[in-house]
Amino acid sequence: MNIMRKFRPGGASAPSVSQDEANSNPQHTALGLMHLKKLFSEYTHPSHPLTEKERDDKLYNMLPLFCKVFGNSPSSDMMEKFRDILAFCQQVSRLMVSEMRRRASNQSTEAASCAIVKFLEIENSEESSNGWMLLSALNLLAAGDVSLVQVMTSVSVPSTLVKCLYLFFDLPEIENPDTTENGSEFTPRERRILLQKIFVQVLVRLCSHTAPAEELARKDDLTLLFSAITSWCPQHNVMWRKSAAEVLMTLSRHGLTQPVVSYIHNKGCVALCIDNMQRVQELSPLEIVEMFVAVFCFLKDSSEVAQTLLEDFRSCQGYLFLSEFLLK
C-alpha cells in the first residue's frame, strides 16, 4: 500500500506496474468500495448481537480496504462515494480514543508511552498492524471535509493525540535501533520515524481547522503543547518536541479563535514558555533559540487576532529575557 511508502525515509522501492495498475484501476476501486459498503452495513446492522471485541475486529478488518480504496483518491471522494463516511469516521475515531485510553490507564508515563507506541508502530506489514492501520485511516479522514474533522473532534481525537504526544517525551531510547528483526522490513528506528511522521501529519491536518483548537482548549490540553515546545527531553525524543512545535504553529495559523486566545491568556501559556526556558538548566543555547522561534511565530500569528498574547509576553518579562539571552 502507498500510505507507508510516502513516509519511509529515503523512499522505498518502486511498486511494480501491476500494483500501480491495480491501485489506479477504476474497476478495482469500485469493487473495493462496494465491498467496503457491504462490510460496514453488516457492521452497523449485524445479523446477531456482537460483543465489543467482535465489533472492533470487524472494524479493524475494514481499515486496509478503506485505505486502499481512498488512499490514492481525492479526499472529496470519501464524502461523494461513501455515504456512510461520517458514521465510519465516528467509529474509527471512537476506536482510536478507546485504544489510547486503555493503554494509558493506570500506567506510569513511560509505560503508557511504550504501550501506545508499540500499538501504533508498523509491524511486519501494514495490514497486520492494527494500530498503524487505524492511524492511517484517521490520516485519510483528517484530510477530508470539515464535517469529518468535526466528527473526529466530537469524539476527542485531537485532545487524545495531544496527550499521547506529550507522553512520547518519556519514551526510553530504542534498543538496537538499526537492527532489522526477523520477518520485518523495517528497523526499530525506521518504525519510529514512520510513526512520528504520520502521527504529526494527523495532528497538523486536524489543527488546520478551528474545532480541534477549541476542543483542546475546552479539555485543557492546549497548555500541553506550550509546555511541550519549551520542555527539556532526551536527545532521542527531540523529534517529538519538534512535532509539538509544528502542531502549535499550524494551530496558530488556523485555530486562533477568540475562545482559544482567551484560554491561552487565562492559563498563562506564554508565561509558562518563558519560565520553562529560563528555569530548565539542561537546555542548550540552540534549543532555547529554537524555542524562541516557535514562540515568536505563534505570537506573530496571534497578533492578527488580538494583541493579548503579545501583552502577555511583555508582562512576563519576555523581552527582558530575550535581550539578556542575546547579550550572553
Coordinates of C-alpha atoms in Angstrom, one line a residue, residues 89-90 93 97 137-139 141-143 147-158 161 202 206 215:
C89 CA -15.4 8.2 10.8
Q90 CA -17.1 8.2 14.2
S93 CA -12.3 7.7 15.9
V97 CA -9.6 7.0 21.5
A137 CA -7.3 5.6 8.3
L138 CA -7.5 8.6 10.6
N139 CA -4.9 10.4 8.5
L141 CA -10.2 11.1 7.3
A142 CA -8.4 14.2 8.7
A143 CA -7.6 15.3 5.2
S147 CA -17.6 17.6 8.7
L148 CA -15.2 14.7 9.2
V149 CA -12.9 16.8 11.3
Q150 CA -15.9 17.8 13.4
V151 CA -16.8 14.2 14.0
M152 CA -13.3 13.3 15.0
T153 CA -13.2 16.3 17.3
S154 CA -16.6 15.4 18.9
V155 CA -15.1 12.0 19.9
S156 CA -12.0 13.7 21.4
V157 CA -9.4 12.6 18.8
P158 CA -7.4 15.9 18.9
L161 CA -3.5 12.6 20.4
V202 CA -2.8 13.6 11.5
L206 CA -6.7 18.3 12.4
E215 CA -11.6 21.2 21.8

